[in-house]
XYZ file of C-alpha atoms in Angstrom:
691
model
C -37.568 -194.759 46.624
C -38.743 -191.420 45.359
C -35.848 -191.307 42.899
C -37.054 -194.584 41.424
C -40.470 -193.083 40.684
C -38.971 -189.909 39.277
C -36.720 -191.911 36.992
C -39.644 -193.826 35.487
C -42.309 -191.157 35.644
C -42.371 -190.044 32.041
C -41.487 -193.420 30.605
C -44.251 -195.203 32.519
C -46.931 -192.721 31.610
C -46.075 -192.996 27.946
C -46.143 -196.755 28.208
C -49.648 -196.493 29.716
C -50.740 -194.613 26.638
C -49.333 -197.297 24.417
C -50.909 -200.107 26.401
C -54.373 -198.616 26.230
C -54.145 -198.031 22.523
C -52.700 -201.439 21.703
C -54.398 -203.735 24.207
C -56.175 -205.601 21.428
C -52.832 -206.480 19.827
C -52.550 -209.335 22.328
C -55.783 -210.957 21.155
C -54.135 -213.715 19.145
C -51.538 -214.600 21.748
C -52.006 -217.645 23.919
C -52.948 -216.737 27.457
C -50.692 -218.436 29.964
C -50.891 -218.381 33.714
C -47.806 -216.675 35.145
C -45.592 -219.151 36.952
C -45.123 -216.633 39.715
C -48.870 -216.480 40.342
C -49.086 -220.153 41.038
C -45.884 -220.228 43.019
C -47.228 -217.450 45.183
C -49.726 -219.859 46.736
C -49.023 -220.752 50.352
C -48.676 -224.548 50.080
C -45.287 -225.570 48.614
C -43.793 -228.917 49.589
C -40.213 -227.898 48.769
C -39.029 -224.310 48.986
C -36.498 -223.268 46.362
C -34.522 -220.000 46.681
C -36.838 -218.450 44.086
C -39.914 -219.523 46.016
C -38.409 -218.129 49.203
C -37.958 -214.747 47.523
C -41.504 -214.786 46.190
C -42.864 -215.800 49.578
C -40.976 -212.940 51.203
C -42.349 -210.440 48.682
C -45.852 -211.849 49.134
C -45.547 -211.620 52.921
C -44.359 -208.015 52.726
C -47.334 -207.135 50.493
C -49.817 -208.922 52.763
C -48.448 -207.186 55.853
C -48.481 -203.822 54.102
C -52.082 -204.233 52.986
C -53.148 -205.147 56.530
C -51.493 -202.180 58.221
C -52.550 -199.876 55.401
C -56.160 -200.640 56.332
C -55.320 -199.398 59.823
C -54.000 -196.112 58.440
C -50.306 -196.843 59.063
C -49.117 -195.333 55.793
C -45.436 -194.865 56.616
C -44.948 -198.408 57.860
C -46.906 -199.863 54.930
C -44.817 -197.917 52.417
C -41.596 -199.143 54.008
C -42.670 -202.750 53.580
C -43.779 -202.164 50.013
C -40.529 -200.392 49.143
C -38.606 -203.365 50.492
C -40.786 -205.776 48.501
C -40.284 -203.689 45.386
C -36.518 -203.657 45.847
C -36.364 -207.446 46.212
C -38.607 -208.043 43.209
C -36.519 -205.700 41.038
C -33.205 -207.177 42.148
C -34.368 -210.735 41.563
C -36.278 -210.063 38.345
C -39.649 -211.115 39.807
C -41.679 -209.090 37.339
C -45.068 -210.453 38.397
C -44.513 -209.524 42.034
C -42.975 -206.204 41.042
C -46.266 -205.321 39.330
C -48.281 -206.529 42.345
C -46.178 -204.371 44.679
C -46.509 -201.332 42.422
C -50.280 -201.776 42.418
C -50.270 -201.770 46.216
C -48.034 -198.700 46.321
C -50.585 -197.052 44.044
C -53.362 -197.957 46.470
C -51.365 -196.443 49.325
C -50.856 -193.130 47.535
C -54.486 -193.179 46.473
C -55.626 -193.468 50.097
C -53.490 -190.414 50.854
C -55.174 -188.554 47.958
C -51.784 -188.361 46.221
C -53.388 -189.187 42.914
C -50.478 -188.347 40.620
C -48.149 -190.714 42.482
C -50.873 -193.369 42.560
C -51.346 -193.134 38.809
C -47.608 -193.317 38.296
C -47.392 -196.585 40.266
C -50.333 -198.100 38.423
C -48.743 -197.126 35.103
C -45.546 -198.960 35.926
C -47.517 -202.041 36.968
C -49.462 -201.846 33.728
C -46.244 -201.810 31.712
C -44.959 -204.928 33.464
C -48.271 -206.789 33.056
C -48.235 -205.968 29.354
C -44.617 -207.021 29.034
C -45.160 -210.456 30.621
C -48.438 -210.980 28.741
C -50.568 -211.415 31.866
C -54.118 -210.598 30.760
C -55.605 -211.196 34.192
C -53.341 -208.796 36.060
C -53.369 -206.339 33.171
C -57.153 -206.184 33.376
C -57.101 -205.698 37.132
C -54.540 -202.908 36.858
C -56.784 -201.205 34.313
C -59.523 -201.488 36.921
C -57.292 -199.757 39.491
C -56.701 -196.890 37.054
C -60.409 -196.672 36.274
C -61.185 -196.530 39.981
C -58.592 -193.776 40.428
C -60.317 -191.615 37.817
C -63.682 -192.609 39.256
C -62.942 -191.187 42.716
C -61.666 -188.020 41.058
C -65.072 -187.583 39.395
C -63.833 -188.176 35.866
C -66.461 -190.717 34.744
C -65.570 -190.797 31.050
C -61.972 -191.737 31.738
C -63.107 -194.171 34.462
C -65.394 -195.882 31.948
C -62.624 -196.008 29.375
C -60.253 -197.850 31.702
C -62.926 -200.044 33.276
C -63.802 -201.194 29.763
C -60.209 -202.221 29.200
C -60.391 -204.310 32.346
C -63.410 -206.096 30.897
C -61.805 -206.496 27.457
C -58.700 -208.161 28.845
C -60.655 -210.288 31.299
C -62.907 -211.684 28.582
C -59.949 -212.545 26.361
C -58.332 -214.327 29.316
C -61.584 -216.257 29.852
C -60.833 -218.244 26.698
C -58.282 -220.024 28.900
C -60.240 -220.152 32.187
C -57.488 -221.916 34.124
C -55.589 -218.613 34.375
C -58.570 -216.997 36.098
C -58.710 -219.603 38.852
C -55.019 -219.318 39.767
C -54.339 -217.732 43.208
C -54.608 -213.952 43.017
C -52.836 -211.423 45.237
C -54.625 -208.667 47.134
C -53.528 -205.659 45.097
C -56.731 -204.184 43.699
C -59.308 -201.614 44.762
C -62.392 -203.637 43.802
C -63.076 -207.147 42.562
C -63.489 -207.762 38.855
C -67.202 -208.472 39.363
C -67.536 -205.099 41.111
C -65.760 -203.471 38.170
C -68.338 -204.918 35.775
C -71.184 -203.730 38.024
C -69.706 -200.239 38.458
C -69.134 -199.995 34.722
C -72.756 -200.940 34.025
C -73.963 -198.336 36.510
C -71.800 -195.554 35.073
C -72.793 -196.342 31.507
C -76.468 -196.225 32.464
C -75.968 -192.858 34.159
C -74.672 -191.553 30.836
C -77.525 -193.132 28.897
C -75.171 -195.558 27.145
C -77.627 -198.443 27.416
C -76.202 -200.750 24.753
C -72.786 -200.795 26.397
C -74.398 -201.149 29.830
C -76.385 -204.197 28.701
C -73.172 -205.810 27.531
C -71.456 -205.105 30.841
C -74.454 -206.477 32.771
C -74.516 -209.636 30.681
C -70.806 -210.295 31.156
C -71.193 -209.519 34.872
C -73.238 -212.708 35.147
C -70.462 -214.672 33.459
C -67.951 -213.177 35.899
C -70.208 -214.058 38.852
C -70.276 -217.632 37.588
C -66.482 -217.599 37.479
C -66.352 -216.343 41.064
C -68.657 -219.132 42.241
C -67.749 -222.127 40.090
C -64.253 -221.298 38.773
C -62.986 -222.490 35.374
C -65.935 -220.980 33.471
C -64.783 -220.869 29.836
C -65.588 -218.054 27.471
C -66.704 -218.337 23.880
C -66.606 -216.254 20.719
C -69.405 -214.045 22.026
C -67.881 -213.346 25.443
C -64.406 -212.802 23.969
C -65.698 -209.793 22.036
C -65.659 -207.966 25.357
C -67.265 -204.555 25.087
C -67.260 -202.049 22.246
C -65.017 -199.018 22.270
C -67.382 -196.142 21.486
C -66.699 -193.899 18.474
C -65.626 -191.022 20.712
C -63.251 -193.337 22.563
C -61.793 -194.598 19.283
C -60.726 -191.110 18.313
C -59.078 -190.688 21.699
C -57.434 -194.058 21.323
C -55.869 -193.055 17.997
C -54.206 -190.066 19.619
C -52.971 -192.217 22.478
C -51.567 -194.733 20.026
C -49.555 -192.089 18.206
C -47.935 -191.014 21.467
C -47.569 -194.577 22.714
C -45.895 -195.933 19.591
C -43.169 -193.339 19.931
C -42.852 -193.926 23.670
C -42.524 -197.689 23.414
C -39.608 -197.469 20.987
C -37.809 -195.158 23.368
C -38.767 -197.397 26.284
C -37.359 -200.559 24.719
C -34.006 -198.899 24.194
C -34.021 -197.352 27.656
C -34.867 -200.671 29.330
C -32.030 -202.379 27.495
C -29.553 -199.714 28.590
C -30.701 -199.832 32.209
C -29.890 -203.528 32.373
C -26.257 -202.502 32.247
C -24.906 -201.828 35.736
C -24.297 -198.060 36.224
C -20.578 -198.522 36.882
C -20.205 -200.452 33.613
C -21.935 -197.942 31.327
C -19.818 -196.117 28.795
C -20.022 -192.310 28.518
C -21.992 -192.713 25.284
C -24.492 -194.996 26.986
C -24.945 -192.554 29.867
C -25.481 -189.724 27.397
C -28.005 -191.782 25.458
C -29.995 -192.528 28.637
C -30.154 -188.820 29.408
C -31.366 -188.097 25.874
C -34.013 -190.812 26.033
C -35.368 -189.382 29.299
C -35.532 -185.908 27.708
C -37.338 -187.330 24.682
C -39.837 -189.016 26.974
C -40.410 -185.738 28.801
C -41.182 -184.095 25.474
C -43.624 -186.865 24.540
C -45.332 -186.536 27.923
C -45.625 -182.771 27.513
C -47.249 -183.263 24.096
C -49.656 -185.810 25.531
C -50.584 -183.629 28.501
C -51.280 -180.712 26.185
C -53.474 -182.980 24.075
C -55.465 -184.516 26.939
C -56.070 -181.089 28.506
C -57.174 -179.461 25.258
C -60.748 -178.125 24.993
C -61.368 -180.313 21.957
C -60.615 -183.536 23.845
C -62.593 -182.409 26.872
C -65.593 -181.692 24.672
C -65.180 -185.039 22.920
C -65.192 -186.895 26.219
C -68.259 -185.034 27.409
C -70.082 -185.924 24.180
C -69.446 -189.647 24.549
C -72.915 -190.356 25.938
C -74.548 -188.589 23.001
C -72.450 -190.273 20.329
C -72.817 -193.667 21.992
C -76.608 -193.322 21.839
C -76.495 -192.415 18.161
C -74.175 -195.294 17.301
C -75.988 -197.968 19.310
C -77.364 -199.717 16.232
C -73.842 -200.340 14.963
C -72.872 -202.625 17.825
C -72.615 -206.183 16.556
C -73.337 -207.836 19.885
C -76.660 -206.102 20.406
C -77.716 -206.700 16.811
C -76.990 -210.401 17.217
C -79.072 -210.474 20.397
C -81.986 -208.647 18.784
C -81.843 -210.972 15.795
C -82.004 -213.991 18.105
C -85.050 -212.538 19.829
C -86.729 -211.815 16.482
C -86.358 -215.447 15.381
C -88.049 -216.908 18.458
C -91.424 -218.545 17.873
C -92.949 -216.451 20.662
C -92.664 -212.665 20.666
C -90.068 -212.096 23.363
C -88.423 -209.267 25.234
C -85.285 -209.474 27.373
C -85.227 -207.881 30.837
C -82.046 -207.148 32.775
C -82.393 -205.732 36.302
C -79.241 -204.327 37.914
C -79.439 -203.997 41.701
C -77.446 -201.037 43.021
C -77.121 -199.667 46.541
C -79.322 -196.633 45.940
C -81.598 -197.691 43.111
C -82.666 -200.417 40.722
C -81.890 -200.151 37.008
C -83.960 -201.976 34.391
C -82.599 -202.592 30.901
C -84.936 -203.913 28.201
C -83.911 -205.367 24.837
C -86.540 -206.023 22.170
C -86.215 -207.092 18.512
C -87.704 -203.888 17.133
C -86.036 -201.054 19.040
C -82.800 -199.952 20.642
C -82.325 -201.043 24.263
C -83.862 -198.752 26.842
C -83.397 -198.399 30.564
C -85.476 -197.162 33.465
C -84.245 -196.078 36.866
C -86.380 -197.216 39.826
C -86.186 -195.450 43.189
C -85.695 -198.381 45.546
C -82.587 -199.095 47.581
C -80.879 -202.481 47.737
C -81.875 -202.722 51.401
C -85.566 -202.010 50.662
C -85.590 -204.454 47.782
C -83.923 -207.254 49.733
C -86.287 -206.781 52.685
C -89.255 -207.054 50.336
C -87.763 -210.127 48.665
C -87.345 -211.823 52.059
C -90.933 -210.954 53.021
C -92.235 -212.185 49.677
C -90.425 -215.519 49.960
C -91.871 -216.044 53.440
C -95.391 -215.243 52.218
C -94.994 -217.464 49.155
C -94.194 -220.405 51.388
C -97.128 -219.762 53.737
C -100.229 -220.760 51.737
C -102.925 -219.590 54.152
C -103.964 -216.284 52.595
C -103.703 -214.707 49.168
C -104.300 -211.084 50.181
C -100.987 -210.555 52.003
C -98.878 -212.137 49.286
C -100.699 -210.166 46.590
C -99.854 -206.881 48.284
C -96.136 -207.680 48.304
C -96.324 -209.170 44.799
C -97.852 -205.900 43.612
C -95.076 -203.852 45.199
C -92.458 -205.925 43.399
C -94.463 -205.624 40.182
C -94.401 -201.838 40.538
C -90.613 -201.940 40.807
C -89.787 -204.580 38.206
C -92.488 -204.482 35.518
C -94.586 -201.325 35.722
C -91.703 -198.980 34.729
C -91.286 -200.916 31.457
C -94.936 -201.764 30.739
C -95.104 -199.458 27.725
C -92.045 -201.065 26.153
C -93.422 -204.558 26.734
C -96.770 -203.578 25.229
C -95.171 -201.885 22.230
C -93.084 -204.986 21.494
C -96.135 -207.254 21.525
C -94.173 -209.691 23.712
C -95.911 -212.695 25.225
C -92.697 -214.161 26.646
C -90.374 -212.424 29.107
C -86.753 -213.536 28.963
C -85.359 -212.663 32.349
C -81.772 -212.423 33.602
C -82.243 -211.684 37.324
C -79.569 -210.032 39.440
C -78.543 -210.566 43.050
C -81.353 -211.617 45.455
C -83.974 -211.241 42.732
C -82.854 -214.762 41.805
C -84.680 -216.081 44.891
C -88.188 -215.074 43.811
C -90.274 -216.137 40.788
C -91.116 -213.348 38.363
C -94.289 -215.198 37.386
C -95.714 -214.576 40.879
C -95.713 -210.789 40.622
C -99.178 -209.234 40.591
C -100.415 -206.171 38.698
C -103.393 -205.637 41.016
C -105.754 -207.641 38.812
C -103.920 -210.839 37.933
C -100.666 -212.712 38.321
C -97.933 -211.975 35.816
C -98.008 -215.599 34.631
C -101.565 -215.036 33.422
C -100.203 -212.532 30.897
C -96.726 -213.807 30.033
C -94.591 -216.899 29.996
C -91.257 -216.399 31.730
C -87.956 -217.820 30.510
C -84.925 -217.372 32.796
C -81.441 -217.159 31.275
C -77.999 -217.155 32.863
C -76.529 -214.669 30.355
C -77.359 -213.873 26.743
C -73.743 -214.490 25.738
C -74.008 -218.058 27.105
C -77.468 -218.908 25.762
C -78.517 -220.486 22.470
C -82.007 -219.081 22.072
C -83.092 -220.903 18.922
C -81.927 -224.496 19.304
C -84.944 -226.546 18.185
C -86.556 -228.918 20.713
C -86.472 -232.677 20.376
C -88.889 -234.038 17.774
C -90.234 -236.757 20.081
C -90.539 -237.112 23.836
C -88.618 -239.934 25.491
C -88.590 -239.690 29.281
C -86.331 -241.032 32.004
C -88.047 -240.497 35.368
C -86.532 -241.116 38.786
C -88.284 -240.831 42.157
C -87.306 -240.897 45.838
C -90.467 -242.096 47.567
C -89.436 -243.669 50.862
C -86.640 -243.751 53.373
C -84.713 -241.136 55.347
C -81.229 -239.806 54.701
C -78.943 -237.438 56.580
C -76.958 -234.953 54.509
C -74.116 -232.771 55.766
C -74.022 -229.343 54.187
C -71.199 -227.165 55.459
C -71.634 -227.203 59.237
C -75.307 -228.227 58.996
C -76.740 -231.722 59.150
C -80.029 -231.947 57.278
C -82.600 -234.753 57.180
C -84.466 -235.634 53.981
C -87.381 -238.049 53.794
C -88.970 -239.767 50.825
C -91.605 -237.791 48.915
C -94.972 -239.590 49.133
C -96.297 -237.985 45.971
C -93.116 -238.566 43.948
C -94.221 -242.055 42.946
C -97.598 -240.773 41.804
C -95.862 -237.972 39.956
C -93.752 -240.429 37.970
C -96.669 -242.791 37.377
C -98.731 -239.888 36.032
C -95.875 -238.894 33.763
C -95.595 -242.443 32.425
C -99.338 -242.522 31.765
C -99.097 -239.292 29.797
C -95.973 -240.230 27.833
C -95.914 -243.955 27.043
C -92.540 -245.676 27.158
C -91.287 -243.632 30.097
C -88.395 -245.355 31.842
C -89.019 -245.371 35.621
C -86.367 -245.638 38.334
C -87.707 -245.763 41.900
C -85.806 -245.512 45.200
C -82.854 -247.984 45.266
C -83.019 -248.336 41.474
C -82.753 -244.547 41.263
C -79.011 -244.344 41.965
C -76.304 -242.273 40.236
C -74.641 -245.456 38.977
C -77.819 -246.693 37.303
C -79.196 -243.302 36.226
C -76.375 -241.102 34.920
C -75.076 -243.400 32.138
C -78.467 -243.601 30.440
C -79.680 -240.005 30.780
C -78.467 -238.929 27.339
C -80.638 -241.597 25.715
C -83.727 -239.536 26.543
C -85.081 -236.142 25.551
C -86.485 -235.444 29.028
C -84.870 -236.330 32.359
C -87.277 -235.937 35.280
C -86.152 -236.256 38.907
C -88.842 -236.286 41.588
C -86.418 -235.954 44.472
C -84.795 -233.452 46.787
C -82.266 -230.989 45.440
C -80.827 -227.981 47.204
C -79.190 -224.755 46.050
C -77.087 -223.771 49.035
C -75.274 -220.491 49.648
C -71.564 -221.214 49.888
C -69.461 -223.504 47.740
C -70.710 -225.391 44.665
C -70.004 -228.616 46.561
C -72.715 -227.663 49.077
C -75.505 -227.701 46.455
C -76.686 -231.186 45.508
C -79.215 -233.580 44.004
C -80.241 -236.478 46.266
C -80.851 -239.824 44.558
C -83.294 -242.487 45.702
C -80.621 -244.700 47.221
C -79.255 -241.903 49.420
C -76.306 -240.956 47.206
C -75.965 -237.355 46.161
C -74.323 -235.493 43.314
C -73.100 -231.966 43.958
C -73.155 -228.979 41.667
C -69.512 -229.453 40.739
C -70.166 -233.077 39.702
C -73.078 -232.076 37.455
C -70.637 -230.364 35.077
C -69.236 -233.801 34.186
C -72.568 -235.059 32.846
C -73.076 -235.289 29.099
C -76.652 -234.441 28.115
C -76.225 -233.284 24.521
C -79.405 -235.077 23.423
C -81.488 -233.886 26.362
C -84.051 -231.185 25.686
C -85.224 -230.723 29.276
C -84.112 -231.634 32.801
C -86.793 -231.335 35.499
C -86.014 -231.222 39.226
C -89.386 -230.999 40.877
C -88.472 -230.647 44.561
C -85.608 -228.162 44.839
C -84.996 -225.766 47.702
C -83.124 -222.496 48.044
C -82.368 -220.394 51.092
C -81.986 -223.350 53.462
C -82.076 -222.099 57.019
C -83.408 -218.735 55.851
C -79.990 -217.751 54.504
C -79.973 -215.765 51.262
C -76.808 -214.812 49.418
C -76.728 -213.177 46.005
C -78.255 -216.124 44.175
C -74.983 -217.337 42.640
C -75.932 -220.907 43.530
C -79.105 -220.665 41.406
C -77.233 -218.972 38.564
C -74.547 -221.646 38.900
C -77.057 -224.487 38.748
C -78.597 -223.115 35.559
C -75.166 -222.730 34.013
C -73.948 -226.195 35.022
C -77.015 -227.801 33.468
C -76.510 -225.695 30.372
C -72.856 -226.788 30.291
C -73.895 -230.462 30.145
C -75.607 -229.753 26.821
C -79.181 -229.837 28.128
C -81.233 -227.136 26.413
C -83.366 -226.179 29.416
C -84.046 -226.951 33.065
C -87.120 -226.649 35.228
C -86.350 -226.310 38.922
C -88.199 -225.065 41.983
C -87.215 -222.260 44.332
C -88.776 -224.069 47.287
C -90.071 -227.576 47.891
C -93.835 -228.099 47.661
C -94.618 -230.798 50.190
C -97.988 -232.026 48.970
C -99.837 -232.900 45.781
C -99.307 -229.463 44.238
C -96.155 -230.594 42.424
C -97.879 -233.725 41.151
C -100.802 -231.657 39.878
C -98.583 -229.127 38.140
C -96.342 -231.741 36.531
C -99.343 -233.723 35.294
C -100.701 -230.571 33.684
C -97.308 -229.610 32.249
C -96.670 -232.921 30.515
C -100.255 -233.144 29.243
C -99.710 -229.787 27.542
C -96.189 -230.549 26.327
C -96.773 -234.021 24.876
C -98.818 -232.995 21.798
C -95.789 -230.959 20.678
C -97.741 -227.789 19.917
C -96.509 -225.607 22.778
C -93.063 -224.428 23.771
C -91.719 -225.579 27.115
C -92.143 -222.059 28.522
C -95.743 -221.795 27.357
C -96.630 -225.304 28.570
C -95.308 -224.402 32.013
C -97.282 -221.153 31.996
C -100.567 -222.853 31.088
C -99.987 -225.549 33.699
C -99.482 -222.859 36.324
C -102.663 -221.091 35.196
C -104.515 -224.411 35.435
C -103.615 -224.638 39.123
C -104.566 -220.999 39.739
C -108.035 -221.632 38.302
C -108.469 -225.281 39.344
C -111.431 -224.351 41.547
C -113.003 -221.890 39.119
C -114.783 -221.963 35.787
C -111.648 -220.854 33.972
C -110.149 -224.211 33.064
C -108.110 -225.540 30.172
C -110.027 -228.507 28.778
C -106.727 -230.079 27.679
C -105.375 -230.146 31.216
C -106.526 -232.953 33.543
C -106.584 -231.498 37.048
C -107.151 -234.601 39.149
C -106.699 -232.845 42.446
C -108.877 -231.001 44.872
C -109.222 -227.250 44.642
C -107.181 -224.907 46.785
C -104.010 -224.845 44.695
C -104.404 -221.231 43.579
C -101.926 -219.839 46.106
C -98.518 -219.246 44.453
C -96.972 -221.590 47.019
C -98.139 -224.463 44.803
C -97.473 -223.207 41.269
C -94.981 -220.323 41.479
C -91.731 -222.005 42.590
C -91.154 -223.637 39.217
C -88.860 -221.673 36.916
C -87.567 -222.563 33.469
C -83.902 -221.761 32.822
C -82.349 -221.877 29.362
C -83.948 -222.398 25.952
C -87.720 -222.192 26.426
C -88.677 -223.435 22.953
């Protein structure tokens, strides 16, 4: 086995150089899912000899990975060597690359970093050869991780970025991303994006970090929903910094020479040793010597003081060049064209701290590091959610709301003030998705009293400036009576009709004449879904649930007892719909919180239907609070003078001050006082285009 590595050592390393420098040369090629990937799945009705070989290689890899985790290095290597031998003999290039990646992981665990890199390099060459963007990106991630644990952050960033670049190109054909994937990688792709964002922020490379954080949300959607397509904005990947471009040019010079030698060497090695002529044997020896010379030149280059200095200066040059990045300029231009002065806030939740990235139209992106651990933050989020749903006292919830304000808003107050923003565009991360930003408190007032809040899934998936519908035409459905049992995973949940839902819809119809009403049995998927795209607003006063787990577990319950799950929603066509309102949603059923992918996924699925925005609730308000808020919202929206985000904000303020002298004369609050607790007004969030 060792002789195999020695034979390919110099060749593989040179190929790595070429692959890094020329990864963008694949951009115009069609991305196809490798046949071997799909055949590697466990369920095959008929087993051909080829499938038997692949299954054997897969089994050897799975067994090796399992015993490797138990520290049985020798036994794991034996299995991997056997898998490698079979894959080479049978020409199973996909599985050869998988096995080489796992051999790299084994050597890495033994701190044999040179051998680990060598294995990864060979896998990289094969992935490039077969045109597999998905596996190529993951192998880049393995190499980035290898440099990461050796405390070489600049090189780690460089390779992590190539993982992202290849992944985003592959996303243009999302079917390849959802194919079965082998266990051959140090971290998941989503973790790679998160690590990359963290490392870029540590170096002050905020523009690149923002891009990584934005695409992280797209990758999280892929992990939850599958088949999430990319677009022209996501396919741009992430910029190669000026300092990295200079390094890339040097790598390309070495790689171009190495690949020509490699092609000839590969061709010669296909000839069985006993059949090679003396001239062919001599040529192989010469090619290996030439590769050694190329490797020596490369090693001298990479170890030179000039290159080391250049790598160390990357953070400085990246800061200076931030204005040249097309993606951030496009984002800032979109923000500048919004009717409300807006600022974009990206939190990134890390184990040891919270990072805040802020993008405004007038200045370069900035970031602030907040000293709070993931554990502290999640505990506070759980406490806050419990307090928000217990509307007895305001003082306890205000204290927690103020703590969260001090973590999420106070560190960037100066930037918000300098921008003149009245609207906060918010792309929450992890469990922050379970709490409403509007309910934070600065010690004097709720955040909603100062700003409107517009949630987005990801900037690269959002059209900020699509104009709203010119007239309001409403389709309103309500579940008012009856009881239905719903099975969610291993839970069986009971849902009853909402007494105020009928009043909610009647109030809406009174505010917007011509509203089409569907109540109870008439409010069925069969009757409702076909006509939704005839209206500019679709309003459902019924139960909906965002459930941790699979997309099929999250659902909307119709008035006749039928339900539509999150996967089904993607098949709706709502290209004419400006707003979808679900007024009685729930998250965290049974007290279980995940990372909020189900909320992110809901926003994306609605966006995918063509609807410009969605209003949903993070918990279900069981009394007249929802009716009061919706009455206020539509009264403010119907004249057409306010954006959806601002109408929601003013409706929420109307409930806060319903029992005080501070009232909006345009808002009819036909309810009793006592709705000032955030339990009643805070759960409602607007996702998407807030215009």
